[in-house]
PDB file of C-alpha atoms and ligand atoms in Angstrom:
ATOM      1  CA  MET A  44     -14.899 -16.375  17.937  1.00  0.00           C
ATOM      2  CA  THR A  45     -13.828 -13.616  15.613  1.00  0.00           C
ATOM      3  CA  SER A  46     -11.975 -10.915  17.478  1.00  0.00           C
ATOM      4  CA  ASN A  47     -12.726  -7.234  16.952  1.00  0.00           C
ATOM      5  CA  ASP A  48     -10.051  -6.274  19.417  1.00  0.00           C
ATOM      6  CA  PHE A  49      -7.759  -4.033  17.413  1.00  0.00           C
ATOM      7  CA  LYS A  50      -5.109  -3.831  20.142  1.00  0.00           C
ATOM      8  CA  HIS A  51      -2.774  -6.310  18.525  1.00  0.00           C
ATOM      9  CA  VAL A  52      -2.586  -6.013  14.769  1.00  0.00           C
ATOM     10  CA  ARG A  53       0.432  -8.063  13.736  1.00  0.00           C
ATOM     11  CA  LYS A  54      -0.410  -9.250  10.263  1.00  0.00           C
ATOM     12  CA  ALA A  55      -0.377  -7.199   7.086  1.00  0.00           C
ATOM     13  CA  VAL A  56      -1.631  -8.226   3.656  1.00  0.00           C
ATOM     14  CA  PHE A  57      -0.032  -6.931   0.458  1.00  0.00           C
ATOM     15  CA  PRO A  58      -2.043  -7.655  -2.673  1.00  0.00           C
ATOM     16  CA  VAL A  59       0.586  -7.779  -5.418  1.00  0.00           C
ATOM     17  CA  ALA A  60      -1.120  -9.828  -8.099  1.00  0.00           C
ATOM     18  CA  GLY A  61      -2.051  -6.943 -10.431  1.00  0.00           C
ATOM     19  CA  LEU A  62      -0.827  -6.834 -14.013  1.00  0.00           C
ATOM     20  CA  GLY A  63       0.733  -3.374 -13.993  1.00  0.00           C
ATOM     21  CA  THR A  64      -0.395  -2.640 -17.540  1.00  0.00           C
ATOM     22  CA  ARG A  65       0.294   1.065 -17.151  1.00  0.00           C
ATOM     23  CA  PHE A  66       4.005   0.310 -16.981  1.00  0.00           C
ATOM     24  CA  LEU A  67       4.261  -1.964 -19.982  1.00  0.00           C
ATOM     25  CA  PRO A  68       6.624  -2.935 -21.480  1.00  0.00           C
ATOM     26  CA  ALA A  69       8.726  -2.752 -18.258  1.00  0.00           C
ATOM     27  CA  THR A  70       6.171  -4.903 -16.424  1.00  0.00           C
ATOM     28  CA  LYS A  71       6.472  -7.682 -19.009  1.00  0.00           C
ATOM     29  CA  THR A  72       9.183  -9.095 -16.760  1.00  0.00           C
ATOM     30  CA  VAL A  73       9.399  -6.789 -13.724  1.00  0.00           C
ATOM     31  CA  PRO A  74       6.366  -6.761 -11.424  1.00  0.00           C
ATOM     32  CA  LYS A  75       5.256  -3.173 -10.875  1.00  0.00           C
ATOM     33  CA  GLU A  76       5.840  -3.585  -7.131  1.00  0.00           C
ATOM     34  CA  MET A  77       9.522  -4.093  -7.951  1.00  0.00           C
ATOM     35  CA  LEU A  78       9.888  -0.822  -9.862  1.00  0.00           C
ATOM     36  CA  PRO A  79      12.348   1.316  -7.929  1.00  0.00           C
ATOM     37  CA  VAL A  80      11.737   4.637  -6.271  1.00  0.00           C
ATOM     38  CA  VAL A  81      15.343   5.851  -6.022  1.00  0.00           C
ATOM     39  CA  ASP A  82      17.054   2.689  -4.711  1.00  0.00           C
ATOM     40  CA  ARG A  83      14.282   0.602  -3.223  1.00  0.00           C
ATOM     41  CA  PRO A  84      11.431  -1.213  -4.908  1.00  0.00           C
ATOM     42  CA  LEU A  85       7.949   0.157  -4.325  1.00  0.00           C
ATOM     43  CA  ILE A  86       6.983  -2.847  -2.192  1.00  0.00           C
ATOM     44  CA  GLN A  87       9.768  -2.084   0.292  1.00  0.00           C
ATOM     45  CA  TYR A  88       8.192   1.234   1.267  1.00  0.00           C
ATOM     46  CA  ALA A  89       4.872  -0.432   2.133  1.00  0.00           C
ATOM     47  CA  VAL A  90       6.671  -3.250   3.968  1.00  0.00           C
ATOM     48  CA  ASP A  91       8.701  -0.758   6.026  1.00  0.00           C
ATOM     49  CA  GLU A  92       5.519   1.145   6.878  1.00  0.00           C
ATOM     50  CA  ALA A  93       3.866  -2.066   8.125  1.00  0.00           C
ATOM     51  CA  ILE A  94       6.903  -3.121  10.169  1.00  0.00           C
ATOM     52  CA  ALA A  95       7.215   0.350  11.683  1.00  0.00           C
ATOM     53  CA  ALA A  96       3.560   0.036  12.724  1.00  0.00           C
ATOM     54  CA  GLY A  97       4.355  -3.195  14.602  1.00  0.00           C
ATOM     55  CA  CYS A  98       3.471  -5.877  12.045  1.00  0.00           C
ATOM     56  CA  ASP A  99       5.636  -8.998  12.075  1.00  0.00           C
ATOM     57  CA  THR A 100       3.818 -11.268   9.645  1.00  0.00           C
ATOM     58  CA  LEU A 101       3.616 -10.067   6.066  1.00  0.00           C
ATOM     59  CA  VAL A 102       1.293 -11.869   3.694  1.00  0.00           C
ATOM     60  CA  PHE A 103       1.944 -11.300   0.001  1.00  0.00           C
ATOM     61  CA  VAL A 104      -0.868 -12.255  -2.328  1.00  0.00           C
ATOM     62  CA  THR A 105       0.903 -12.897  -5.610  1.00  0.00           C
ATOM     63  CA  ASN A 106       0.282 -14.623  -8.907  1.00  0.00           C
ATOM     64  CA  ARG A 107       2.476 -17.101 -10.717  1.00  0.00           C
ATOM     65  CA  TYR A 108       4.352 -14.362 -12.573  1.00  0.00           C
ATOM     66  CA  LYS A 109       5.588 -12.625  -9.471  1.00  0.00           C
ATOM     67  CA  HIS A 110       8.518 -14.772  -8.386  1.00  0.00           C
ATOM     68  CA  ALA A 111      10.644 -11.644  -8.265  1.00  0.00           C
ATOM     69  CA  VAL A 112       8.726 -10.457  -5.192  1.00  0.00           C
ATOM     70  CA  ALA A 113       9.369 -13.730  -3.326  1.00  0.00           C
ATOM     71  CA  ASP A 114      13.006 -13.759  -4.464  1.00  0.00           C
ATOM     72  CA  TYR A 115      13.460 -10.227  -3.196  1.00  0.00           C
ATOM     73  CA  PHE A 116      12.344 -11.115   0.327  1.00  0.00           C
ATOM     74  CA  ASP A 117      14.306 -14.357   0.382  1.00  0.00           C
ATOM     75  CA  THR A 118      17.771 -14.444   1.957  1.00  0.00           C
ATOM     76  CA  ALA A 119      20.463 -13.857  -0.673  1.00  0.00           C
ATOM     77  CA  TYR A 120      23.169 -16.097   0.845  1.00  0.00           C
ATOM     78  CA  GLU A 121      25.758 -15.750  -1.891  1.00  0.00           C
ATOM     79  CA  LEU A 122      25.419 -11.996  -2.103  1.00  0.00           C
ATOM     80  CA  GLU A 123      25.565 -11.674   1.685  1.00  0.00           C
ATOM     81  CA  GLN A 124      28.649 -13.889   1.886  1.00  0.00           C
ATOM     82  CA  ARG A 125      30.402 -11.891  -0.785  1.00  0.00           C
ATOM     83  CA  LEU A 126      29.608  -8.572   0.885  1.00  0.00           C
ATOM     84  CA  GLU A 127      30.670  -9.964   4.256  1.00  0.00           C
ATOM     85  CA  ARG A 128      33.986 -11.273   2.928  1.00  0.00           C
ATOM     86  CA  SER A 129      34.813  -8.006   1.232  1.00  0.00           C
ATOM     87  CA  GLY A 130      33.951  -6.039   4.381  1.00  0.00           C
ATOM     88  CA  LYS A 131      31.118  -4.096   2.741  1.00  0.00           C
ATOM     89  CA  ASP A 132      29.217  -3.852   6.007  1.00  0.00           C
ATOM     90  CA  GLU A 133      26.924  -0.998   5.043  1.00  0.00           C
ATOM     91  CA  LEU A 134      25.732  -2.738   1.897  1.00  0.00           C
ATOM     92  CA  LEU A 135      25.326  -5.974   3.830  1.00  0.00           C
ATOM     93  CA  GLN A 136      23.104  -4.210   6.331  1.00  0.00           C
ATOM     94  CA  LEU A 137      21.021  -2.700   3.511  1.00  0.00           C
ATOM     95  CA  VAL A 138      20.436  -6.147   2.046  1.00  0.00           C
ATOM     96  CA  ARG A 139      19.595  -7.679   5.439  1.00  0.00           C
ATOM     97  CA  ASP A 140      17.231  -4.842   6.365  1.00  0.00           C
ATOM     98  CA  VAL A 141      14.923  -5.798   3.492  1.00  0.00           C
ATOM     99  CA  LEU A 142      13.266  -8.073   6.037  1.00  0.00           C
ATOM    100  CA  PRO A 143      14.340  -7.771   9.697  1.00  0.00           C
ATOM    101  CA  ALA A 144      14.951 -11.060  11.515  1.00  0.00           C
ATOM    102  CA  HIS A 145      11.784 -10.862  13.642  1.00  0.00           C
ATOM    103  CA  VAL A 146       9.540 -10.504  10.583  1.00  0.00           C
ATOM    104  CA  ARG A 147       8.299 -13.399   8.487  1.00  0.00           C
ATOM    105  CA  ALA A 148       6.994 -13.299   4.952  1.00  0.00           C
ATOM    106  CA  VAL A 149       4.250 -15.628   3.767  1.00  0.00           C
ATOM    107  CA  PHE A 150       3.252 -16.012   0.133  1.00  0.00           C
ATOM    108  CA  VAL A 151      -0.170 -17.041  -1.041  1.00  0.00           C
ATOM    109  CA  THR A 152      -1.257 -17.286  -4.647  1.00  0.00           C
ATOM    110  CA  GLN A 153      -4.286 -15.717  -6.224  1.00  0.00           C
ATOM    111  CA  ALA A 154      -4.826 -18.065  -9.136  1.00  0.00           C
ATOM    112  CA  GLU A 155      -7.258 -15.815 -10.997  1.00  0.00           C
ATOM    113  CA  ALA A 156      -7.408 -12.013 -11.112  1.00  0.00           C
ATOM    114  CA  ARG A 157     -10.865 -11.660  -9.573  1.00  0.00           C
ATOM    115  CA  GLY A 158     -10.442  -8.329  -7.834  1.00  0.00           C
ATOM    116  CA  LEU A 159      -9.006  -6.761  -4.700  1.00  0.00           C
ATOM    117  CA  GLY A 160     -11.663  -8.283  -2.420  1.00  0.00           C
ATOM    118  CA  HIS A 161     -10.829 -11.726  -3.756  1.00  0.00           C
ATOM    119  CA  ALA A 162      -7.077 -11.085  -3.319  1.00  0.00           C
ATOM    120  CA  VAL A 163      -7.620 -10.187   0.347  1.00  0.00           C
ATOM    121  CA  LEU A 164      -9.799 -13.277   0.781  1.00  0.00           C
ATOM    122  CA  CYS A 165      -6.871 -15.419  -0.433  1.00  0.00           C
ATOM    123  CA  ALA A 166      -4.993 -14.369   2.742  1.00  0.00           C
ATOM    124  CA  LYS A 167      -7.671 -15.833   5.029  1.00  0.00           C
ATOM    125  CA  PRO A 168      -5.821 -19.080   5.877  1.00  0.00           C
ATOM    126  CA  VAL A 169      -2.831 -17.081   7.144  1.00  0.00           C
ATOM    127  CA  ILE A 170      -4.773 -14.369   8.954  1.00  0.00           C
ATOM    128  CA  GLY A 171      -7.185 -16.654  10.827  1.00  0.00           C
ATOM    129  CA  ASP A 172      -9.464 -14.734  13.164  1.00  0.00           C
ATOM    130  CA  GLU A 173      -7.199 -11.796  13.969  1.00  0.00           C
ATOM    131  CA  PRO A 174      -7.696  -8.213  12.876  1.00  0.00           C
ATOM    132  CA  PHE A 175      -5.202  -7.273  10.175  1.00  0.00           C
ATOM    133  CA  ALA A 176      -3.947  -4.528   7.913  1.00  0.00           C
ATOM    134  CA  VAL A 177      -4.063  -4.270   4.134  1.00  0.00           C
ATOM    135  CA  LEU A 178      -1.536  -2.130   2.275  1.00  0.00           C
ATOM    136  CA  LEU A 179      -1.668  -1.498  -1.458  1.00  0.00           C
ATOM    137  CA  PRO A 180       1.971  -0.871  -2.438  1.00  0.00           C
ATOM    138  CA  ASP A 181       0.887   1.319  -5.389  1.00  0.00           C
ATOM    139  CA  ASP A 182      -0.072   3.941  -2.856  1.00  0.00           C
ATOM    140  CA  LEU A 183       3.242   5.150  -1.533  1.00  0.00           C
ATOM    141  CA  ILE A 184       2.749   7.394   1.483  1.00  0.00           C
ATOM    142  CA  TRP A 185       5.538   9.706   2.455  1.00  0.00           C
ATOM    143  CA  SER A 186       5.430  11.036   5.979  1.00  0.00           C
ATOM    144  CA  ASP A 187       7.989  12.812   8.133  1.00  0.00           C
ATOM    145  CA  GLY A 188       6.179  11.637  11.279  1.00  0.00           C
ATOM    146  CA  PRO A 189       4.591   8.264  12.092  1.00  0.00           C
ATOM    147  CA  GLY A 190       3.624   6.303   8.973  1.00  0.00           C
ATOM    148  CA  ALA A 191       0.017   6.208   7.770  1.00  0.00           C
ATOM    149  CA  LEU A 192      -0.588   2.674   9.071  1.00  0.00           C
ATOM    150  CA  ALA A 193       0.824   3.522  12.512  1.00  0.00           C
ATOM    151  CA  GLN A 194      -1.565   6.489  12.669  1.00  0.00           C
ATOM    152  CA  MET A 195      -4.461   4.232  11.692  1.00  0.00           C
ATOM    153  CA  LEU A 196      -3.611   1.551  14.255  1.00  0.00           C
ATOM    154  CA  GLU A 197      -3.553   4.149  16.999  1.00  0.00           C
ATOM    155  CA  LEU A 198      -7.054   5.194  15.991  1.00  0.00           C
ATOM    156  CA  ALA A 199      -8.216   1.562  15.681  1.00  0.00           C
ATOM    157  CA  ARG A 200      -7.015   0.838  19.224  1.00  0.00           C
ATOM    158  CA  ALA A 201      -8.530   4.002  20.678  1.00  0.00           C
ATOM    159  CA  ARG A 202     -11.938   3.474  19.031  1.00  0.00           C
ATOM    160  CA  SER A 203     -12.097  -0.342  18.804  1.00  0.00           C
ATOM    161  CA  ALA A 204     -12.939   0.198  15.171  1.00  0.00           C
ATOM    162  CA  GLY A 205     -11.733  -0.697  11.719  1.00  0.00           C
ATOM    163  CA  VAL A 206     -10.026   2.130   9.853  1.00  0.00           C
ATOM    164  CA  VAL A 207      -9.698   3.160   6.221  1.00  0.00           C
ATOM    165  CA  ALA A 208      -7.260   5.839   5.027  1.00  0.00           C
ATOM    166  CA  VAL A 209      -8.871   8.628   3.020  1.00  0.00           C
ATOM    167  CA  GLN A 210      -7.997  11.805   1.189  1.00  0.00           C
ATOM    168  CA  ASP A 211     -10.003  14.415  -0.674  1.00  0.00           C
ATOM    169  CA  VAL A 212      -9.950  14.186  -4.463  1.00  0.00           C
ATOM    170  CA  PRO A 213     -11.466  16.357  -7.207  1.00  0.00           C
ATOM    171  CA  ARG A 214     -15.064  15.299  -7.946  1.00  0.00           C
ATOM    172  CA  ALA A 215     -14.104  14.401 -11.517  1.00  0.00           C
ATOM    173  CA  GLN A 216     -11.899  11.591 -10.122  1.00  0.00           C
ATOM    174  CA  THR A 217     -14.409   9.722  -7.936  1.00  0.00           C
ATOM    175  CA  GLY A 218     -14.682   7.016 -10.592  1.00  0.00           C
ATOM    176  CA  SER A 219     -11.102   5.929  -9.828  1.00  0.00           C
ATOM    177  CA  TYR A 220     -11.580   5.290  -6.106  1.00  0.00           C
ATOM    178  CA  GLY A 221     -13.631   3.797  -3.349  1.00  0.00           C
ATOM    179  CA  ILE A 222     -15.627   6.746  -1.987  1.00  0.00           C
ATOM    180  CA  VAL A 223     -16.837   7.045   1.615  1.00  0.00           C
ATOM    181  CA  ASP A 224     -19.695   8.970   3.144  1.00  0.00           C
ATOM    182  CA  VAL A 225     -18.595  10.413   6.482  1.00  0.00           C
ATOM    183  CA  PRO A 226     -21.250  12.789   7.876  1.00  0.00           C
ATOM    184  CA  SER A 227     -18.958  14.371  10.460  1.00  0.00           C
ATOM    185  CA  PHE A 228     -15.305  14.473  11.326  1.00  0.00           C
ATOM    186  CA  SER A 229     -13.763  14.982  14.723  1.00  0.00           C
ATOM    187  CA  GLY A 230     -10.185  16.027  14.081  1.00  0.00           C
ATOM    188  CA  SER A 231      -8.792  13.767  11.384  1.00  0.00           C
ATOM    189  CA  SER A 232     -11.344  10.958  11.693  1.00  0.00           C
ATOM    190  CA  GLY A 233     -15.033  10.239  11.360  1.00  0.00           C
ATOM    191  CA  ARG A 234     -17.333   7.248  11.253  1.00  0.00           C
ATOM    192  CA  ILE A 235     -18.118   5.880   7.810  1.00  0.00           C
ATOM    193  CA  GLU A 236     -21.846   5.671   7.002  1.00  0.00           C
ATOM    194  CA  ALA A 237     -21.563   4.362   3.469  1.00  0.00           C
ATOM    195  CA  MET A 238     -18.920   3.255   1.016  1.00  0.00           C
ATOM    196  CA  VAL A 239     -19.128   2.747  -2.727  1.00  0.00           C
ATOM    197  CA  GLU A 240     -16.581   1.585  -5.294  1.00  0.00           C
ATOM    198  CA  LYS A 241     -15.732   3.935  -8.163  1.00  0.00           C
ATOM    199  CA  PRO A 242     -18.977   5.924  -8.382  1.00  0.00           C
ATOM    200  CA  LYS A 243     -19.480   8.362 -11.252  1.00  0.00           C
ATOM    201  CA  PRO A 244     -18.968  11.979 -10.122  1.00  0.00           C
ATOM    202  CA  GLU A 245     -22.687  12.789 -10.406  1.00  0.00           C
ATOM    203  CA  VAL A 246     -23.718  10.038  -7.981  1.00  0.00           C
ATOM    204  CA  ALA A 247     -20.691   9.966  -5.635  1.00  0.00           C
ATOM    205  CA  PRO A 248     -21.777  10.461  -1.994  1.00  0.00           C
ATOM    206  CA  SER A 249     -18.718  12.658  -1.359  1.00  0.00           C
ATOM    207  CA  THR A 250     -15.259  13.386  -2.732  1.00  0.00           C
ATOM    208  CA  LEU A 251     -13.486  11.539   0.058  1.00  0.00           C
ATOM    209  CA  ALA A 252     -11.462   8.755  -1.549  1.00  0.00           C
ATOM    210  CA  VAL A 253     -10.093   5.568  -0.048  1.00  0.00           C
ATOM    211  CA  VAL A 254      -6.319   5.314  -0.231  1.00  0.00           C
ATOM    212  CA  GLY A 255      -4.732   1.873  -0.102  1.00  0.00           C
ATOM    213  CA  ARG A 256      -4.498   1.349   3.672  1.00  0.00           C
ATOM    214  CA  TYR A 257      -7.061  -0.574   5.693  1.00  0.00           C
ATOM    215  CA  VAL A 258      -7.349  -1.991   9.223  1.00  0.00           C
ATOM    216  CA  LEU A 259      -9.984  -4.706   9.182  1.00  0.00           C
ATOM    217  CA  PRO A 260     -11.521  -7.384  11.408  1.00  0.00           C
ATOM    218  CA  ALA A 261     -11.368 -11.019  10.261  1.00  0.00           C
ATOM    219  CA  ARG A 262     -15.154 -10.897   9.862  1.00  0.00           C
ATOM    220  CA  ILE A 263     -14.479  -9.265   6.478  1.00  0.00           C
ATOM    221  CA  PHE A 264     -13.560 -12.691   5.095  1.00  0.00           C
ATOM    222  CA  GLU A 265     -17.050 -14.133   5.591  1.00  0.00           C
ATOM    223  CA  LEU A 266     -18.542 -11.033   4.039  1.00  0.00           C
ATOM    224  CA  LEU A 267     -16.163 -11.222   1.066  1.00  0.00           C
ATOM    225  CA  GLU A 268     -17.097 -14.862   0.558  1.00  0.00           C
ATOM    226  CA  ASN A 269     -20.650 -13.657   0.017  1.00  0.00           C
ATOM    227  CA  THR A 270     -19.801 -10.584  -2.030  1.00  0.00           C
ATOM    228  CA  GLU A 271     -20.971 -10.663  -5.636  1.00  0.00           C
ATOM    229  CA  PRO A 272     -18.770  -9.210  -8.367  1.00  0.00           C
ATOM    230  CA  GLY A 273     -19.235  -5.444  -8.440  1.00  0.00           C
ATOM    231  CA  SER A 274     -17.444  -2.586 -10.202  1.00  0.00           C
ATOM    232  CA  GLY A 275     -15.493  -3.890 -13.213  1.00  0.00           C
ATOM    233  CA  GLY A 276     -17.021  -7.364 -12.719  1.00  0.00           C
ATOM    234  CA  GLU A 277     -14.603  -7.971  -9.825  1.00  0.00           C
ATOM    235  CA  ILE A 278     -15.043  -8.860  -6.158  1.00  0.00           C
ATOM    236  CA  GLN A 279     -14.417  -5.527  -4.510  1.00  0.00           C
ATOM    237  CA  LEU A 280     -12.961  -4.998  -1.044  1.00  0.00           C
ATOM    238  CA  THR A 281     -15.080  -1.844  -0.853  1.00  0.00           C
ATOM    239  CA  ASP A 282     -18.288  -3.892  -1.181  1.00  0.00           C
ATOM    240  CA  GLY A 283     -17.169  -6.232   1.589  1.00  0.00           C
ATOM    241  CA  ILE A 284     -16.433  -3.269   3.862  1.00  0.00           C
ATOM    242  CA  ALA A 285     -19.798  -1.702   2.968  1.00  0.00           C
ATOM    243  CA  ALA A 286     -21.456  -4.873   4.314  1.00  0.00           C
ATOM    244  CA  LEU A 287     -19.348  -4.601   7.473  1.00  0.00           C
ATOM    245  CA  LEU A 288     -20.593  -1.097   8.297  1.00  0.00           C
ATOM    246  CA  ASP A 289     -23.816  -2.422   9.870  1.00  0.00           C
ATOM    247  CA  GLU A 290     -21.863  -4.664  12.221  1.00  0.00           C
ATOM    248  CA  ILE A 291     -18.865  -2.778  13.533  1.00  0.00           C
ATOM    249  CA  PRO A 292     -17.763   0.849  13.491  1.00  0.00           C
ATOM    250  CA  MET A 293     -15.448   1.727  10.628  1.00  0.00           C
ATOM    251  CA  MET A 294     -13.549   5.000  10.772  1.00  0.00           C
ATOM    252  CA  ALA A 295     -12.166   7.095   7.944  1.00  0.00           C
ATOM    253  CA  HIS A 296      -8.786   8.640   8.762  1.00  0.00           C
ATOM    254  CA  ARG A 297      -7.326  11.631   6.943  1.00  0.00           C
ATOM    255  CA  PHE A 298      -3.694  10.644   7.370  1.00  0.00           C
ATOM    256  CA  GLN A 299      -0.743  12.955   7.863  1.00  0.00           C
ATOM    257  CA  GLY A 300       1.553  12.519   4.904  1.00  0.00           C
ATOM    258  CA  ARG A 301       1.609  12.723   1.156  1.00  0.00           C
ATOM    259  CA  ARG A 302       0.315   9.956  -1.031  1.00  0.00           C
ATOM    260  CA  PHE A 303       1.819   9.139  -4.408  1.00  0.00           C
ATOM    261  CA  ASP A 304      -0.221   7.072  -6.818  1.00  0.00           C
ATOM    262  CA  CYS A 305       2.613   4.891  -8.048  1.00  0.00           C
ATOM    263  CA  GLY A 306       0.149   2.869 -10.096  1.00  0.00           C
ATOM    264  CA  SER A 307       0.431   5.769 -12.548  1.00  0.00           C
ATOM    265  CA  ARG A 308       3.549   6.920 -14.357  1.00  0.00           C
ATOM    266  CA  ILE A 309       3.338  10.496 -13.150  1.00  0.00           C
ATOM    267  CA  GLY A 310       2.849   9.304  -9.561  1.00  0.00           C
ATOM    268  CA  LEU A 311       6.007   7.193  -9.764  1.00  0.00           C
ATOM    269  CA  ILE A 312       7.914  10.168 -11.163  1.00  0.00           C
ATOM    270  CA  GLN A 313       6.626  12.461  -8.414  1.00  0.00           C
ATOM    271  CA  ALA A 314       7.559   9.918  -5.746  1.00  0.00           C
ATOM    272  CA  THR A 315      11.031   9.564  -7.223  1.00  0.00           C
ATOM    273  CA  ILE A 316      11.526  13.329  -7.057  1.00  0.00           C
ATOM    274  CA  GLN A 317      10.202  13.539  -3.493  1.00  0.00           C
ATOM    275  CA  PHE A 318      12.367  10.695  -2.222  1.00  0.00           C
ATOM    276  CA  ALA A 319      15.439  11.925  -4.082  1.00  0.00           C
ATOM    277  CA  LEU A 320      15.034  15.194  -2.198  1.00  0.00           C
ATOM    278  CA  GLU A 321      14.925  13.206   1.060  1.00  0.00           C
ATOM    279  CA  HIS A 322      18.307  11.551   0.435  1.00  0.00           C
ATOM    280  CA  ASP A 323      21.141  13.632   1.851  1.00  0.00           C
ATOM    281  CA  ASP A 324      23.551  12.340  -0.765  1.00  0.00           C
ATOM    282  CA  LEU A 325      21.179  13.051  -3.671  1.00  0.00           C
ATOM    283  CA  ALA A 326      19.171  16.123  -2.722  1.00  0.00           C
ATOM    284  CA  ASP A 327      21.579  18.795  -3.942  1.00  0.00           C
ATOM    285  CA  ALA A 328      22.283  17.089  -7.253  1.00  0.00           C
ATOM    286  CA  ALA A 329      18.584  16.358  -7.810  1.00  0.00           C
ATOM    287  CA  ARG A 330      17.617  19.951  -7.066  1.00  0.00           C
ATOM    288  CA  ALA A 331      20.325  21.304  -9.354  1.00  0.00           C
ATOM    289  CA  TYR A 332      19.277  19.025 -12.197  1.00  0.00           C
ATOM    290  CA  MET A 333      15.604  19.905 -11.843  1.00  0.00           C
ATOM    291  CA  ARG A 334      16.422  23.614 -11.928  1.00  0.00           C
ATOM    292  CA  ALA A 335      18.479  23.150 -15.073  1.00  0.00           C
ATOM    293  CA  ALA A 336      15.913  20.933 -16.753  1.00  0.00           C
ATOM    294  CA  LEU A 337      13.112  23.382 -16.007  1.00  0.00           C
ATOM    295  CA  ALA A 338      15.175  26.311 -17.229  1.00  0.00           C
ATOM    296  CA  GLN A 339      15.569  24.568 -20.586  1.00  0.00           C
ATOM    297  CA  VAL A 340      11.879  23.792 -20.848  1.00  0.00           C
ATOM    298  CA  GLN A 341      10.623  27.251 -19.997  1.00  0.00           C
ATOM    299  CA  PRO A 342      11.615  29.108 -23.204  1.00  0.00           C
ATOM    300  CA  GLU A 343       9.732  26.530 -25.278  1.00  0.00           C
ATOM    301  CA  GLN A 344       6.617  26.978 -23.192  1.00  0.00           C
ATOM    302  CA  THR A 345       6.556  30.747 -23.601  1.00  0.00           C
ATOM    303  CA  VAL A 346       6.781  30.805 -27.421  1.00  0.00           C
TER     304      VAL A 346
HETATM  305  C1  LIG B1590      -8.332   0.130  -5.208  1.00  0.00           C
HETATM  306  C2  LIG B1590      -9.635   0.093  -4.424  1.00  0.00           C
HETATM  307  C3  LIG B1590     -10.228   1.493  -4.316  1.00  0.00           C
HETATM  308  C4  LIG B1590      -9.204   2.424  -3.698  1.00  0.00           C
HETATM  309  C5  LIG B1590      -7.890   2.390  -4.502  1.00  0.00           C
HETATM  310  C6  LIG B1590      -6.813   3.196  -3.781  1.00  0.00           C
HETATM  311  O1  LIG B1590      -8.624   0.475  -6.535  1.00  0.00           O
HETATM  312  O2  LIG B1590     -10.548  -0.783  -5.074  1.00  0.00           O
HETATM  313  O3  LIG B1590     -11.386   1.456  -3.515  1.00  0.00           O
HETATM  314  O4  LIG B1590      -9.716   3.747  -3.661  1.00  0.00           O
HETATM  315  O5  LIG B1590      -7.416   1.048  -4.650  1.00  0.00           O
HETATM  316  O6  LIG B1590      -5.632   3.220  -4.497  1.00  0.00           O
HETATM  317  P1  LIG B1590      -7.580   0.258  -7.754  1.00  0.00           P
HETATM  318  O7  LIG B1590      -6.661   1.436  -7.715  1.00  0.00           O
HETATM  319  O8  LIG B1590      -6.883  -1.027  -7.481  1.00  0.00           O
HETATM  320  O9  LIG B1590      -8.428   0.234  -8.997  1.00  0.00           O
END
């Protein structure tokens, strides 16, 4: 029997099979999930968020060009030995913390790029009949309290419901997101009545956009198996969730934190600035440089 008990969500799915065309030519050889924000690749932030929320099985849905992601999470014996021998304990710890010992990484391949819903479906053999989380690493969420997924799991447990992270966007941008219809909110959450992928602004049911964090029951797999290609000719996770709404409660959660769209160049730049300001050893230098850079730009802008 498929369990809708959201008490124990241990598995997290990371769809990382996208092409990353917005970062070409860098993404010719470097998967976009491996682009660094300060000193860690984008994927590490999503992985840390999942582990902090209690997940211990990480399922990466990759394609055949993304060996770098698997290599990154593999143990680097030679490097570790070298660091150990030369007494570089701090660096050694950094390398080992990429994946703590109690966490396992599983890689599944999405042979064809058939959409986010299809990518999630590829994780079915590893997930089985447990509820699980989905994190899109492009959406980097900075939070000085509990991470976005931890907030969502608390809600999922309290309400025995699936959860989708949302944030308000300008109406002109609805065509870039899954959009939810939530008639009423109580605090930061409300039950989703409808969900539609990338609607045009004039037909969007609201301006509440889905951000790349989901807590879902395994039932979604059967629904995705029967989901026809939708927006962009792809099998959309949004359409699978829309079919789920009649069966189990799905909540929208306005998370605490700031989301950076690192699928876009400006989002990656903004995230880099934000995280540089979070590093004690970088903050002062980063602030000083930004002040200087802006001071040089200003005279040009005023002429
Ligand atoms: C995907 C989802 C969309 C969601 C978005 C969040 O779209 O399909 O519903 O709002 O992620 O980042 P993508 O950005 O992959 O086109």
